[in-house]
mmCIF file of C-alpha atoms in Angstrom:
data_model
loop_
_atom_site.group_PDB
_atom_site.id
_atom_site.type_symbol
_atom_site.label_atom_id
_atom_site.label_comp_id
_atom_site.label_asym_id
_atom_site.label_seq_id
_atom_site.Cartn_x
_atom_site.Cartn_y
_atom_site.Cartn_z
ATOM 1 C CA MET A 948 16.689 -14.526 10.861
ATOM 2 C CA ASN A 949 15.004 -12.835 13.787
ATOM 3 C CA VAL A 950 11.576 -11.197 14.221
ATOM 4 C CA PHE A 951 12.982 -7.683 13.838
ATOM 5 C CA ARG A 952 14.615 -8.559 10.624
ATOM 6 C CA ILE A 953 11.478 -10.193 9.057
ATOM 7 C CA LEU A 954 9.136 -7.383 10.233
ATOM 8 C CA GLY A 955 11.633 -4.884 8.854
ATOM 9 C CA ASP A 956 11.722 -6.546 5.487
ATOM 10 C CA LEU A 957 7.905 -6.810 5.489
ATOM 11 C CA SER A 958 7.575 -3.148 6.427
ATOM 12 C CA HIS A 959 9.967 -2.265 3.606
ATOM 13 C CA LEU A 960 7.906 -4.335 1.164
ATOM 14 C CA LEU A 961 4.658 -2.816 2.449
ATOM 15 C CA ALA A 962 6.078 0.681 1.919
ATOM 16 C CA MET A 963 6.958 0.017 -1.652
ATOM 17 C CA PHE A 964 3.483 -1.629 -2.344
ATOM 18 C CA LEU A 965 1.758 1.381 -0.760
ATOM 19 C CA LEU A 966 3.518 3.748 -3.092
ATOM 20 C CA LEU A 967 2.615 1.650 -6.077
ATOM 21 C CA VAL A 968 -1.043 1.387 -4.992
ATOM 22 C CA LYS A 969 -1.088 5.202 -4.485
ATOM 23 C CA ILE A 970 0.196 5.762 -7.931
ATOM 24 C CA TRP A 971 -1.979 3.084 -9.628
ATOM 25 C CA ARG A 972 -5.268 3.986 -7.823
ATOM 26 C CA SER A 973 -5.008 7.698 -8.243
ATOM 27 C CA LYS A 974 -3.262 7.455 -11.766
ATOM 28 C CA SER A 975 -1.092 10.116 -10.453
ATOM 29 C CA CYS A 976 2.365 10.421 -8.958
ATOM 30 C CA ALA A 977 1.838 13.959 -7.630
ATOM 31 C CA GLY A 978 3.830 14.633 -4.556
ATOM 32 C CA ILE A 979 6.260 11.837 -5.181
ATOM 33 C CA SER A 980 9.870 12.591 -5.719
ATOM 34 C CA GLY A 981 11.027 10.799 -8.869
ATOM 35 C CA LYS A 982 14.664 11.567 -7.834
ATOM 36 C CA SER A 983 14.303 9.599 -4.557
ATOM 37 C CA GLN A 984 12.749 6.719 -6.580
ATOM 38 C CA ILE A 985 15.672 6.800 -9.046
ATOM 39 C CA LEU A 986 18.175 6.753 -6.070
ATOM 40 C CA PHE A 987 16.335 3.738 -4.600
ATOM 41 C CA ALA A 988 16.448 1.810 -7.859
ATOM 42 C CA LEU A 989 20.192 2.588 -8.008
ATOM 43 C CA VAL A 990 20.583 1.404 -4.417
ATOM 44 C CA PHE A 991 18.994 -1.988 -5.225
ATOM 45 C CA THR A 992 20.816 -2.395 -8.479
ATOM 46 C CA THR A 993 24.253 -1.792 -6.988
ATOM 47 C CA ARG A 994 23.635 -3.903 -3.829
ATOM 48 C CA TYR A 995 22.046 -6.913 -5.466
ATOM 49 C CA LEU A 996 24.762 -7.479 -8.021
ATOM 50 C CA ASP A 997 25.442 -10.734 -6.106
ATOM 51 C CA LEU A 998 22.098 -12.027 -6.974
ATOM 52 C CA PHE A 999 23.512 -14.680 -9.298
ATOM 53 C CA SER A 1000 26.947 -15.156 -7.721
ATOM 54 C CA ASN A 1001 26.126 -15.418 -4.017
ATOM 55 C CA PHE A 1002 23.142 -17.572 -3.016
ATOM 56 C CA ILE A 1003 22.030 -17.067 0.540
ATOM 57 C CA SER A 1004 18.467 -18.428 0.643
ATOM 58 C CA ILE A 1005 15.225 -18.748 -1.432
ATOM 59 C CA TYR A 1006 13.799 -15.958 0.695
ATOM 60 C CA ASN A 1007 16.822 -13.690 0.118
ATOM 61 C CA THR A 1008 16.722 -14.293 -3.679
ATOM 62 C CA VAL A 1009 12.979 -13.810 -3.971
ATOM 63 C CA MET A 1010 12.942 -10.596 -1.902
ATOM 64 C CA LYS A 1011 15.786 -9.029 -3.946
ATOM 65 C CA VAL A 1012 13.950 -9.698 -7.219
ATOM 66 C CA VAL A 1013 10.716 -8.218 -5.762
ATOM 67 C CA PHE A 1014 12.499 -5.103 -4.420
ATOM 68 C CA LEU A 1015 14.228 -4.542 -7.825
ATOM 69 C CA LEU A 1016 11.011 -5.053 -9.702
ATOM 70 C CA CYS A 1017 9.075 -2.553 -7.350
ATOM 71 C CA ALA A 1018 11.825 0.047 -7.676
ATOM 72 C CA TYR A 1019 11.851 -0.187 -11.463
ATOM 73 C CA VAL A 1020 8.127 -0.237 -11.946
ATOM 74 C CA THR A 1021 7.789 2.788 -9.623
ATOM 75 C CA VAL A 1022 10.349 4.700 -11.732
ATOM 76 C CA TYR A 1023 8.607 3.648 -14.880
ATOM 77 C CA MET A 1024 5.224 4.907 -13.532
ATOM 78 C CA ILE A 1025 6.717 8.285 -12.562
ATOM 79 C CA TYR A 1026 8.798 9.086 -15.680
ATOM 80 C CA TRP A 1027 6.771 7.221 -18.296
ATOM 81 C CA LYS A 1028 3.286 6.035 -17.594
ATOM 82 C CA PHE A 1029 2.034 8.935 -15.382
ATOM 83 C CA ARG A 1030 4.777 11.506 -16.167
ATOM 84 C CA LYS A 1031 2.192 14.162 -16.899
ATOM 85 C CA THR A 1032 1.068 14.087 -13.239
ATOM 86 C CA PHE A 1033 4.695 14.177 -12.012
ATOM 87 C CA ASP A 1034 5.332 17.319 -9.981
ATOM 88 C CA ILE A 1035 8.786 17.958 -11.638
ATOM 89 C CA GLU A 1036 8.827 21.706 -10.538
ATOM 90 C CA ASN A 1037 8.979 20.744 -6.849
ATOM 91 C CA ASP A 1038 11.394 17.819 -7.334
ATOM 92 C CA THR A 1039 14.404 20.127 -7.384
ATOM 93 C CA PHE A 1040 16.835 18.475 -4.972
ATOM 94 C CA ARG A 1041 20.399 18.587 -6.430
ATOM 95 C CA LEU A 1042 21.409 14.893 -6.727
ATOM 96 C CA GLU A 1043 25.156 15.699 -7.141
ATOM 97 C CA PHE A 1044 25.100 16.973 -3.492
ATOM 98 C CA LEU A 1045 24.285 13.358 -2.461
ATOM 99 C CA LEU A 1046 26.120 11.374 -5.257
ATOM 100 C CA VAL A 1047 29.495 13.102 -5.029
ATOM 101 C CA PRO A 1048 30.069 12.647 -1.165
ATOM 102 C CA VAL A 1049 28.524 9.101 -1.370
ATOM 103 C CA ILE A 1050 30.733 7.959 -4.127
ATOM 104 C CA GLY A 1051 33.784 9.436 -2.389
ATOM 105 C CA LEU A 1052 32.941 7.917 0.863
ATOM 106 C CA SER A 1053 32.403 4.431 -0.627
ATOM 107 C CA PHE A 1054 35.980 4.563 -1.974
ATOM 108 C CA LEU A 1055 37.384 5.773 1.291
ATOM 109 C CA VAL A 1056 35.577 3.676 3.856
ATOM 110 C CA ASN A 1057 34.802 0.063 2.722
ATOM 111 C CA TYR A 1058 35.590 -3.548 3.648
ATOM 112 C CA SER A 1059 37.686 -4.207 0.545
ATOM 113 C CA TYR A 1060 38.680 -2.607 -2.761
ATOM 114 C CA THR A 1061 36.815 -4.961 -5.091
ATOM 115 C CA PRO A 1062 34.225 -3.573 -7.567
ATOM 116 C CA THR A 1063 31.335 -5.476 -6.026
ATOM 117 C CA GLU A 1064 32.333 -4.461 -2.501
ATOM 118 C CA VAL A 1065 32.756 -0.755 -3.366
ATOM 119 C CA LEU A 1066 29.329 -0.902 -5.103
ATOM 120 C CA TRP A 1067 27.777 -2.613 -2.071
ATOM 121 C CA THR A 1068 29.242 0.083 0.142
ATOM 122 C CA PHE A 1069 28.010 2.810 -2.248
ATOM 123 C CA SER A 1070 24.526 1.311 -2.050
ATOM 124 C CA ILE A 1071 24.495 1.316 1.758
ATOM 125 C CA TYR A 1072 25.677 4.958 1.968
ATOM 126 C CA LEU A 1073 23.293 6.092 -0.810
ATOM 127 C CA GLU A 1074 20.248 4.381 0.849
ATOM 128 C CA SER A 1075 20.845 6.401 4.005
ATOM 129 C CA VAL A 1076 20.268 9.599 2.109
ATOM 130 C CA ALA A 1077 18.080 8.593 -0.814
ATOM 131 C CA ILE A 1078 14.921 9.775 0.865
ATOM 132 C CA LEU A 1079 16.216 13.365 1.193
ATOM 133 C CA PRO A 1080 14.836 14.441 -2.216
ATOM 134 C CA GLN A 1081 11.340 13.301 -1.108
ATOM 135 C CA LEU A 1082 11.591 15.006 2.314
ATOM 136 C CA PHE A 1083 12.856 18.145 0.647
ATOM 137 C CA MET A 1084 9.870 18.057 -1.752
ATOM 138 C CA ILE A 1085 7.407 17.826 1.191
ATOM 139 C CA SER A 1086 9.098 20.608 3.008
ATOM 140 C CA LYS A 1087 8.929 22.696 -0.215
ATOM 141 C CA THR A 1088 5.289 22.140 -0.983
ATOM 142 C CA GLY A 1089 4.343 22.016 2.704
ATOM 143 C CA GLU A 1090 2.103 19.074 2.469
ATOM 144 C CA ALA A 1091 1.832 15.376 1.514
ATOM 145 C CA GLU A 1092 -1.070 13.077 0.739
ATOM 146 C CA THR A 1093 -1.994 10.739 3.557
ATOM 147 C CA ILE A 1094 -1.015 7.595 1.647
ATOM 148 C CA THR A 1095 2.398 9.196 0.953
ATOM 149 C CA THR A 1096 2.907 9.693 4.642
ATOM 150 C CA HIS A 1097 2.029 6.000 5.290
ATOM 151 C CA TYR A 1098 4.650 5.076 2.638
ATOM 152 C CA LEU A 1099 7.257 7.179 4.522
ATOM 153 C CA PHE A 1100 6.232 5.770 7.841
ATOM 154 C CA PHE A 1101 6.767 2.207 6.807
ATOM 155 C CA LEU A 1102 10.066 3.103 5.063
ATOM 156 C CA GLY A 1103 11.255 4.670 8.296
ATOM 157 C CA LEU A 1104 9.879 1.744 10.416
ATOM 158 C CA TYR A 1105 11.808 -0.766 8.289
ATOM 159 C CA ARG A 1106 14.987 1.173 9.180
ATOM 160 C CA ALA A 1107 14.212 1.390 12.854
ATOM 161 C CA LEU A 1108 13.447 -2.489 12.958
ATOM 162 C CA TYR A 1109 16.755 -3.079 11.252
ATOM 163 C CA LEU A 1110 18.505 -1.263 14.137
ATOM 164 C CA ALA A 1111 16.715 -3.649 16.604
ATOM 165 C CA ASN A 1112 17.877 -6.591 14.326
ATOM 166 C CA TRP A 1113 21.426 -5.425 14.559
ATOM 167 C CA ILE A 1114 21.351 -5.148 18.377
ATOM 168 C CA TRP A 1115 19.752 -8.628 18.460
ATOM 169 C CA ARG A 1116 22.425 -10.137 16.170
ATOM 170 C CA TYR A 1117 25.189 -8.538 18.044
ATOM 171 C CA GLN A 1118 23.919 -10.068 21.261
ATOM 172 C CA THR A 1119 23.159 -13.554 19.864
ATOM 173 C CA GLU A 1120 25.563 -14.047 17.007
ATOM 174 C CA ASN A 1121 28.299 -11.526 17.886
ATOM 175 C CA PHE A 1122 27.616 -10.281 14.264
ATOM 176 C CA TYR A 1123 28.081 -6.650 13.510
ATOM 177 C CA ASP A 1124 28.578 -4.750 10.241
ATOM 178 C CA GLN A 1125 29.683 -1.254 11.215
ATOM 179 C CA ILE A 1126 29.137 0.295 7.700
ATOM 180 C CA SER A 1127 25.439 -0.845 7.704
ATOM 181 C CA VAL A 1128 24.903 0.185 11.352
ATOM 182 C CA VAL A 1129 26.398 3.732 11.103
ATOM 183 C CA SER A 1130 24.455 4.276 7.802
ATOM 184 C CA GLY A 1131 21.328 2.771 9.258
ATOM 185 C CA VAL A 1132 21.505 5.084 12.269
ATOM 186 C CA VAL A 1133 22.057 8.184 10.027
ATOM 187 C CA GLN A 1134 19.106 7.055 7.874
ATOM 188 C CA THR A 1135 16.805 6.571 10.885
ATOM 189 C CA ILE A 1136 17.596 9.983 12.203
ATOM 190 C CA PHE A 1137 16.318 11.527 8.971
ATOM 191 C CA TYR A 1138 12.881 10.093 9.641
ATOM 192 C CA CYS A 1139 12.577 11.258 13.327
ATOM 193 C CA ASP A 1140 11.097 14.637 12.412
ATOM 194 C CA PHE A 1141 8.716 12.971 10.085
ATOM 195 C CA PHE A 1142 7.753 10.292 12.692
ATOM 196 C CA TYR A 1143 6.826 13.202 15.086
ATOM 197 C CA LEU A 1144 4.526 14.782 12.441
ATOM 198 C CA TYR A 1145 3.120 11.424 11.473
ATOM 199 C CA VAL A 1146 2.064 10.546 15.167
ATOM 200 C CA THR A 1147 0.881 14.001 16.007
ATOM 201 C CA LYS A 1148 -1.016 14.752 12.734
ATOM 202 C CA VAL A 1149 -1.710 11.785 10.424
ATOM 203 C CA LEU A 1150 -2.633 9.386 13.150
ATOM 204 C CA LYS A 1151 -5.141 11.809 14.431
ATOM 205 C CA GLY A 1152 -6.869 12.055 11.159
ATOM 206 C CA LYS A 1153 -5.348 15.270 9.976
ATOM 207 C CA LYS A 1154 -3.565 15.847 6.569
ATOM 208 C CA LEU A 1155 0.053 16.267 6.840
ATOM 209 C CA SER A 1156 0.702 19.970 6.127
ATOM 210 C CA LEU A 1157 3.573 22.189 7.351
ATOM 211 C CA PRO A 1158 3.070 25.815 8.550
ATOM 212 C CA GLU B 254 34.300 -15.950 12.580
ATOM 213 C CA TYR B 255 31.362 -14.422 10.822
ATOM 214 C CA ASN B 256 32.121 -13.418 7.209
ATOM 215 C CA VAL B 257 30.647 -9.840 6.993
ATOM 216 C CA HIS B 258 31.251 -9.905 3.187
ATOM 217 C CA GLN B 259 28.588 -12.259 2.606
ATOM 218 C CA HIS B 260 25.949 -9.502 3.103
ATOM 219 C CA ASP B 261 23.013 -11.688 4.023
ATOM 220 C CA GLU B 262 20.703 -8.762 4.736
ATOM 221 C CA LEU B 263 18.505 -6.911 2.250
#
């Protein structure tokens, strides 16, 4: 465990809390893509199947449970509790465009052909593209609430910190996991455009709106 | 050798 990894995990946790706080406080999930949140719930479900079979540490187990809970509570908020506020007309990204290639790739490029390993690989590939429905929604409506942009910032920061973690681990432990690294790089690239807008607009006190 | 299949990251 290194400082990049722990800060990455905390940033990921903060992002999920921010999203829940936004929904809970405003009693609204306007501007949030339910499809992205379903994909994240699917990511955690398929990745953490080893929760009971492979014990790593108390930290690891607790974080997995918290991530799963956050993901499912968020989906529940969007599709049940506050579904009247859900902006379904703008959440129109076609999930099959993500799911079909991701399922195909997880069968083609993985570490071994076992159900848990293929599902783990699926979760890694899916996570790298899961935010696309959310980014698509923002580009469609042309704006995002400031708290939603904070959520996206910390979600992207988590990924960037994981890249630093992998460089560190490669240097110190000679550890590398090429599937995670390639997917992580792809995922981080998707946030670059958003990071630019975040720094040039949101941090200067302006609302994120696209021309 | 490190066992990559352990997947110790979140």
